[in-house]
Short mmCIF file of N, CA and C in Angstrom, two decimals:
data_model
loop_
_atom_site.label_atom_id
_atom_site.label_comp_id
_atom_site.label_asym_id
_atom_site.label_seq_id
_atom_site.Cartn_x
_atom_site.Cartn_y
_atom_site.Cartn_z
N ARG A 298 18.04 9.68 -43.95
CA ARG A 298 18.56 9.00 -42.77
C ARG A 298 18.02 7.57 -42.74
N PRO A 299 18.89 6.58 -42.52
CA PRO A 299 18.44 5.19 -42.52
C PRO A 299 17.52 4.86 -41.34
N LEU A 300 16.67 3.89 -41.57
CA LEU A 300 15.80 3.37 -40.52
C LEU A 300 16.65 2.54 -39.56
N GLU A 301 16.53 2.79 -38.27
CA GLU A 301 17.28 2.03 -37.25
C GLU A 301 16.28 1.31 -36.36
N ILE A 302 16.39 0.00 -36.30
CA ILE A 302 15.55 -0.82 -35.45
C ILE A 302 16.42 -1.33 -34.31
N HIS A 303 15.91 -1.25 -33.09
CA HIS A 303 16.64 -1.75 -31.92
C HIS A 303 15.80 -2.80 -31.21
N THR A 304 16.43 -3.89 -30.84
CA THR A 304 15.78 -4.92 -30.03
C THR A 304 16.85 -5.56 -29.16
N GLY A 305 16.44 -6.43 -28.29
CA GLY A 305 17.43 -7.03 -27.41
C GLY A 305 17.01 -8.37 -26.87
N PHE A 306 18.01 -9.07 -26.34
CA PHE A 306 17.80 -10.36 -25.69
C PHE A 306 18.51 -10.35 -24.35
N LEU A 307 17.78 -10.68 -23.31
CA LEU A 307 18.36 -10.78 -21.97
C LEU A 307 18.60 -12.25 -21.68
N LEU A 308 19.85 -12.65 -21.78
CA LEU A 308 20.20 -14.07 -21.69
C LEU A 308 21.06 -14.41 -20.49
N ALA A 309 21.46 -13.43 -19.70
CA ALA A 309 22.37 -13.69 -18.59
C ALA A 309 21.73 -14.60 -17.54
N ASP A 310 20.42 -14.51 -17.39
CA ASP A 310 19.70 -15.37 -16.47
C ASP A 310 19.83 -16.81 -16.96
N GLN A 311 20.20 -17.72 -16.12
CA GLN A 311 20.43 -19.10 -16.52
C GLN A 311 19.17 -19.79 -17.07
N LYS A 312 18.01 -19.19 -16.87
CA LYS A 312 16.79 -19.79 -17.40
C LYS A 312 16.82 -19.86 -18.92
N SER A 313 17.57 -18.98 -19.56
CA SER A 313 17.62 -18.98 -21.02
C SER A 313 18.23 -20.27 -21.55
N ALA A 314 19.06 -20.94 -20.77
CA ALA A 314 19.65 -22.20 -21.22
C ALA A 314 18.58 -23.27 -21.42
N LYS A 315 17.45 -23.13 -20.74
CA LYS A 315 16.37 -24.10 -20.85
C LYS A 315 15.21 -23.58 -21.69
N TRP A 316 15.42 -22.50 -22.40
CA TRP A 316 14.40 -21.85 -23.20
C TRP A 316 14.05 -22.74 -24.38
N HIS A 317 12.82 -23.24 -24.43
CA HIS A 317 12.37 -24.12 -25.51
C HIS A 317 12.38 -23.37 -26.84
N ASP A 318 13.08 -23.89 -27.82
CA ASP A 318 13.19 -23.27 -29.15
C ASP A 318 13.79 -21.87 -29.11
N GLY A 319 14.64 -21.61 -28.13
CA GLY A 319 15.23 -20.28 -27.96
C GLY A 319 15.88 -19.72 -29.21
N PRO A 320 16.79 -20.46 -29.85
CA PRO A 320 17.44 -19.91 -31.03
C PRO A 320 16.45 -19.55 -32.15
N ARG A 321 15.46 -20.40 -32.35
CA ARG A 321 14.47 -20.13 -33.40
C ARG A 321 13.65 -18.90 -33.04
N LYS A 322 13.29 -18.75 -31.78
CA LYS A 322 12.53 -17.58 -31.33
C LYS A 322 13.37 -16.31 -31.48
N MET A 323 14.66 -16.41 -31.21
CA MET A 323 15.54 -15.25 -31.38
C MET A 323 15.64 -14.84 -32.84
N ARG A 324 15.67 -15.81 -33.74
CA ARG A 324 15.79 -15.52 -35.17
C ARG A 324 14.51 -14.91 -35.75
N LEU A 325 13.36 -15.23 -35.18
CA LEU A 325 12.08 -14.83 -35.77
C LEU A 325 11.98 -13.33 -36.01
N GLY A 326 12.26 -12.51 -35.01
CA GLY A 326 12.16 -11.06 -35.19
C GLY A 326 13.14 -10.54 -36.21
N LEU A 327 14.33 -11.08 -36.19
CA LEU A 327 15.35 -10.65 -37.15
C LEU A 327 14.97 -11.05 -38.57
N LEU A 328 14.46 -12.26 -38.73
CA LEU A 328 14.02 -12.69 -40.06
C LEU A 328 12.87 -11.83 -40.56
N SER A 329 11.97 -11.46 -39.66
CA SER A 329 10.87 -10.57 -40.03
C SER A 329 11.41 -9.22 -40.52
N PHE A 330 12.37 -8.68 -39.80
CA PHE A 330 13.00 -7.42 -40.20
C PHE A 330 13.63 -7.57 -41.59
N LEU A 331 14.41 -8.62 -41.79
CA LEU A 331 15.12 -8.81 -43.05
C LEU A 331 14.15 -9.00 -44.22
N ALA A 332 13.03 -9.63 -43.96
CA ALA A 332 12.07 -9.92 -45.02
C ALA A 332 11.18 -8.73 -45.38
N THR A 333 11.05 -7.77 -44.48
CA THR A 333 10.07 -6.71 -44.71
C THR A 333 10.66 -5.32 -44.91
N GLN A 334 11.94 -5.15 -44.69
CA GLN A 334 12.54 -3.81 -44.78
C GLN A 334 13.38 -3.65 -46.04
N ASP A 335 13.49 -2.41 -46.48
CA ASP A 335 14.39 -2.06 -47.57
C ASP A 335 15.80 -2.04 -46.98
N LEU A 336 16.54 -3.09 -47.20
CA LEU A 336 17.85 -3.25 -46.55
C LEU A 336 18.90 -2.27 -47.05
N SER A 337 18.60 -1.56 -48.11
CA SER A 337 19.54 -0.52 -48.54
C SER A 337 19.40 0.73 -47.68
N ASN A 338 18.34 0.75 -46.85
CA ASN A 338 18.09 1.93 -46.03
C ASN A 338 17.64 1.56 -44.62
N ALA A 339 18.07 0.41 -44.12
CA ALA A 339 17.63 -0.03 -42.79
C ALA A 339 18.77 -0.77 -42.09
N ARG A 340 18.72 -0.73 -40.77
CA ARG A 340 19.75 -1.38 -39.95
C ARG A 340 19.08 -1.92 -38.69
N ALA A 341 19.47 -3.13 -38.29
CA ALA A 341 18.97 -3.74 -37.05
C ALA A 341 20.09 -3.77 -36.02
N ASN A 342 19.78 -3.30 -34.83
CA ASN A 342 20.73 -3.32 -33.72
C ASN A 342 20.18 -4.27 -32.66
N ILE A 343 20.93 -5.31 -32.36
CA ILE A 343 20.52 -6.29 -31.36
C ILE A 343 21.42 -6.12 -30.15
N TRP A 344 20.79 -5.79 -29.03
CA TRP A 344 21.51 -5.55 -27.78
C TRP A 344 21.38 -6.78 -26.88
N LEU A 345 22.47 -7.11 -26.22
CA LEU A 345 22.52 -8.29 -25.36
C LEU A 345 23.01 -7.93 -23.96
N ASP A 346 22.66 -8.75 -22.98
CA ASP A 346 23.25 -8.59 -21.65
C ASP A 346 24.35 -9.62 -21.44
N VAL A 347 24.75 -10.28 -22.51
CA VAL A 347 25.88 -11.22 -22.52
C VAL A 347 26.76 -10.83 -23.71
N GLU A 348 27.92 -11.42 -23.80
CA GLU A 348 28.79 -11.15 -24.94
C GLU A 348 28.20 -11.76 -26.21
N ALA A 349 28.55 -11.21 -27.35
CA ALA A 349 28.01 -11.66 -28.63
C ALA A 349 28.42 -13.08 -28.97
N ASP A 350 29.46 -13.60 -28.31
CA ASP A 350 29.87 -14.98 -28.59
C ASP A 350 29.22 -16.00 -27.64
N HIS A 351 28.18 -15.57 -26.92
CA HIS A 351 27.42 -16.47 -26.06
C HIS A 351 26.89 -17.62 -26.93
N PRO A 352 26.93 -18.86 -26.44
CA PRO A 352 26.52 -20.01 -27.26
C PRO A 352 25.11 -19.89 -27.86
N LEU A 353 24.16 -19.40 -27.09
CA LEU A 353 22.79 -19.28 -27.61
C LEU A 353 22.72 -18.22 -28.71
N VAL A 354 23.45 -17.14 -28.56
CA VAL A 354 23.48 -16.09 -29.58
C VAL A 354 24.11 -16.64 -30.85
N LYS A 355 25.22 -17.33 -30.70
CA LYS A 355 25.89 -17.90 -31.87
C LYS A 355 24.99 -18.89 -32.59
N GLU A 356 24.34 -19.76 -31.83
CA GLU A 356 23.46 -20.76 -32.44
C GLU A 356 22.30 -20.09 -33.18
N ALA A 357 21.75 -19.06 -32.57
CA ALA A 357 20.59 -18.39 -33.15
C ALA A 357 20.93 -17.53 -34.35
N LEU A 358 21.99 -16.76 -34.26
CA LEU A 358 22.24 -15.72 -35.26
C LEU A 358 23.33 -16.03 -36.28
N GLN A 359 24.18 -16.99 -35.99
CA GLN A 359 25.29 -17.28 -36.91
C GLN A 359 24.83 -17.62 -38.32
N PRO A 360 23.73 -18.37 -38.49
CA PRO A 360 23.30 -18.64 -39.87
C PRO A 360 22.98 -17.37 -40.65
N ILE A 361 22.48 -16.35 -39.97
CA ILE A 361 22.17 -15.08 -40.64
C ILE A 361 23.42 -14.22 -40.78
N LEU A 362 24.20 -14.14 -39.70
CA LEU A 362 25.37 -13.27 -39.70
C LEU A 362 26.48 -13.78 -40.63
N SER A 363 26.43 -15.06 -40.99
CA SER A 363 27.44 -15.59 -41.90
C SER A 363 27.18 -15.16 -43.35
N SER A 364 26.03 -14.57 -43.60
CA SER A 364 25.70 -14.07 -44.94
C SER A 364 26.27 -12.67 -45.13
N ASP A 365 27.06 -12.48 -46.17
CA ASP A 365 27.60 -11.15 -46.47
C ASP A 365 26.48 -10.14 -46.68
N ARG A 366 25.42 -10.56 -47.30
CA ARG A 366 24.31 -9.65 -47.60
C ARG A 366 23.65 -9.13 -46.33
N TYR A 367 23.41 -10.00 -45.37
CA TYR A 367 22.66 -9.62 -44.18
C TYR A 367 23.53 -9.12 -43.03
N SER A 368 24.74 -9.60 -42.93
CA SER A 368 25.59 -9.18 -41.82
C SER A 368 25.93 -7.69 -41.89
N LYS A 369 25.83 -7.09 -43.05
CA LYS A 369 26.13 -5.67 -43.21
C LYS A 369 25.08 -4.76 -42.60
N VAL A 370 23.87 -5.30 -42.35
CA VAL A 370 22.79 -4.46 -41.82
C VAL A 370 22.40 -4.84 -40.40
N ILE A 371 23.21 -5.70 -39.78
CA ILE A 371 22.91 -6.17 -38.43
C ILE A 371 24.10 -5.90 -37.51
N SER A 372 23.80 -5.33 -36.36
CA SER A 372 24.81 -5.10 -35.34
C SER A 372 24.38 -5.88 -34.09
N VAL A 373 25.30 -6.63 -33.52
CA VAL A 373 25.04 -7.39 -32.29
C VAL A 373 26.07 -6.95 -31.26
N ARG A 374 25.59 -6.35 -30.16
CA ARG A 374 26.51 -5.81 -29.15
C ARG A 374 25.96 -6.02 -27.75
N LYS A 375 26.89 -6.08 -26.82
CA LYS A 375 26.51 -6.13 -25.41
C LYS A 375 26.05 -4.73 -24.99
N PHE A 376 24.96 -4.69 -24.24
CA PHE A 376 24.37 -3.42 -23.81
C PHE A 376 24.91 -3.03 -22.45
N ASP A 377 25.52 -1.88 -22.38
CA ASP A 377 25.98 -1.29 -21.12
C ASP A 377 25.07 -0.09 -20.86
N PRO A 378 24.06 -0.24 -19.98
CA PRO A 378 23.07 0.81 -19.80
C PRO A 378 23.66 2.18 -19.48
N ALA A 379 24.59 2.24 -18.56
CA ALA A 379 25.15 3.55 -18.18
C ALA A 379 25.84 4.21 -19.37
N HIS A 380 26.60 3.44 -20.12
CA HIS A 380 27.32 3.99 -21.27
C HIS A 380 26.36 4.44 -22.37
N GLU A 381 25.42 3.57 -22.72
CA GLU A 381 24.52 3.88 -23.84
C GLU A 381 23.57 5.03 -23.52
N PHE A 382 23.04 5.07 -22.29
CA PHE A 382 22.13 6.15 -21.95
C PHE A 382 22.87 7.48 -21.77
N SER A 383 24.11 7.43 -21.35
CA SER A 383 24.87 8.69 -21.27
C SER A 383 25.16 9.22 -22.67
N LYS A 384 25.32 8.32 -23.66
CA LYS A 384 25.49 8.76 -25.05
C LYS A 384 24.17 9.32 -25.60
N ALA A 385 23.05 8.72 -25.20
CA ALA A 385 21.75 9.17 -25.71
C ALA A 385 21.36 10.53 -25.13
N PHE A 386 21.81 10.80 -23.90
CA PHE A 386 21.47 12.06 -23.22
C PHE A 386 22.74 12.75 -22.74
N PRO A 387 23.59 13.19 -23.67
CA PRO A 387 24.89 13.74 -23.27
C PRO A 387 24.81 15.00 -22.41
N GLY A 388 23.73 15.73 -22.52
CA GLY A 388 23.62 16.96 -21.75
C GLY A 388 22.86 16.81 -20.44
N SER A 389 22.44 15.59 -20.13
CA SER A 389 21.63 15.42 -18.93
C SER A 389 21.92 14.09 -18.24
N SER A 390 22.83 14.14 -17.29
CA SER A 390 23.13 12.92 -16.53
C SER A 390 21.91 12.48 -15.73
N GLU A 391 21.07 13.44 -15.34
CA GLU A 391 19.86 13.10 -14.60
C GLU A 391 18.93 12.22 -15.45
N THR A 392 18.75 12.60 -16.70
CA THR A 392 17.91 11.80 -17.60
C THR A 392 18.56 10.45 -17.88
N ALA A 393 19.86 10.46 -18.13
CA ALA A 393 20.56 9.20 -18.38
C ALA A 393 20.41 8.26 -17.19
N ASN A 394 20.60 8.78 -15.99
CA ASN A 394 20.46 7.95 -14.79
C ASN A 394 19.04 7.45 -14.60
N PHE A 395 18.06 8.28 -14.96
CA PHE A 395 16.66 7.88 -14.88
C PHE A 395 16.42 6.67 -15.78
N PHE A 396 16.94 6.71 -17.01
CA PHE A 396 16.78 5.59 -17.93
C PHE A 396 17.53 4.35 -17.45
N VAL A 397 18.69 4.53 -16.86
CA VAL A 397 19.42 3.39 -16.29
C VAL A 397 18.57 2.74 -15.20
N ASP A 398 17.99 3.57 -14.34
CA ASP A 398 17.14 3.04 -13.26
C ASP A 398 15.94 2.29 -13.83
N LEU A 399 15.32 2.84 -14.87
CA LEU A 399 14.19 2.16 -15.50
C LEU A 399 14.61 0.83 -16.09
N PHE A 400 15.76 0.82 -16.76
CA PHE A 400 16.28 -0.41 -17.35
C PHE A 400 16.49 -1.49 -16.29
N ASN A 401 16.97 -1.07 -15.13
CA ASN A 401 17.32 -2.03 -14.08
C ASN A 401 16.13 -2.49 -13.25
N LEU A 402 14.94 -1.91 -13.48
CA LEU A 402 13.76 -2.37 -12.76
C LEU A 402 13.46 -3.81 -13.14
N ASP A 403 13.16 -4.61 -12.17
CA ASP A 403 12.82 -6.00 -12.43
C ASP A 403 11.82 -6.46 -11.40
N SER A 404 10.59 -6.60 -11.82
CA SER A 404 9.55 -7.03 -10.88
C SER A 404 9.25 -8.51 -10.99
N MET A 405 10.07 -9.23 -11.75
CA MET A 405 9.84 -10.66 -11.92
C MET A 405 10.46 -11.44 -10.79
#
């Protein structure tokens, strides 16, 4: 079974537009993954709270995603908590809802 790495970027907050070196910081984790994993047996999933064509996402990831070699092991998708957690816990809506609630916690 392939190694699956999941990470995400929360960019819907307008503060991300003023994020110093944002695109470079977004690339850092992905470049680390690409440099250290056996790409014949690994996949990176990047979850977003914006669409994948968001300007900051495009600026950050397009140089990597334009590579045939690397784009095959990277998935970039918008995260829908209710949908994804219901898939993760198909037999327990209570657990899925619990995870949705945890995801939506924001003490900032």
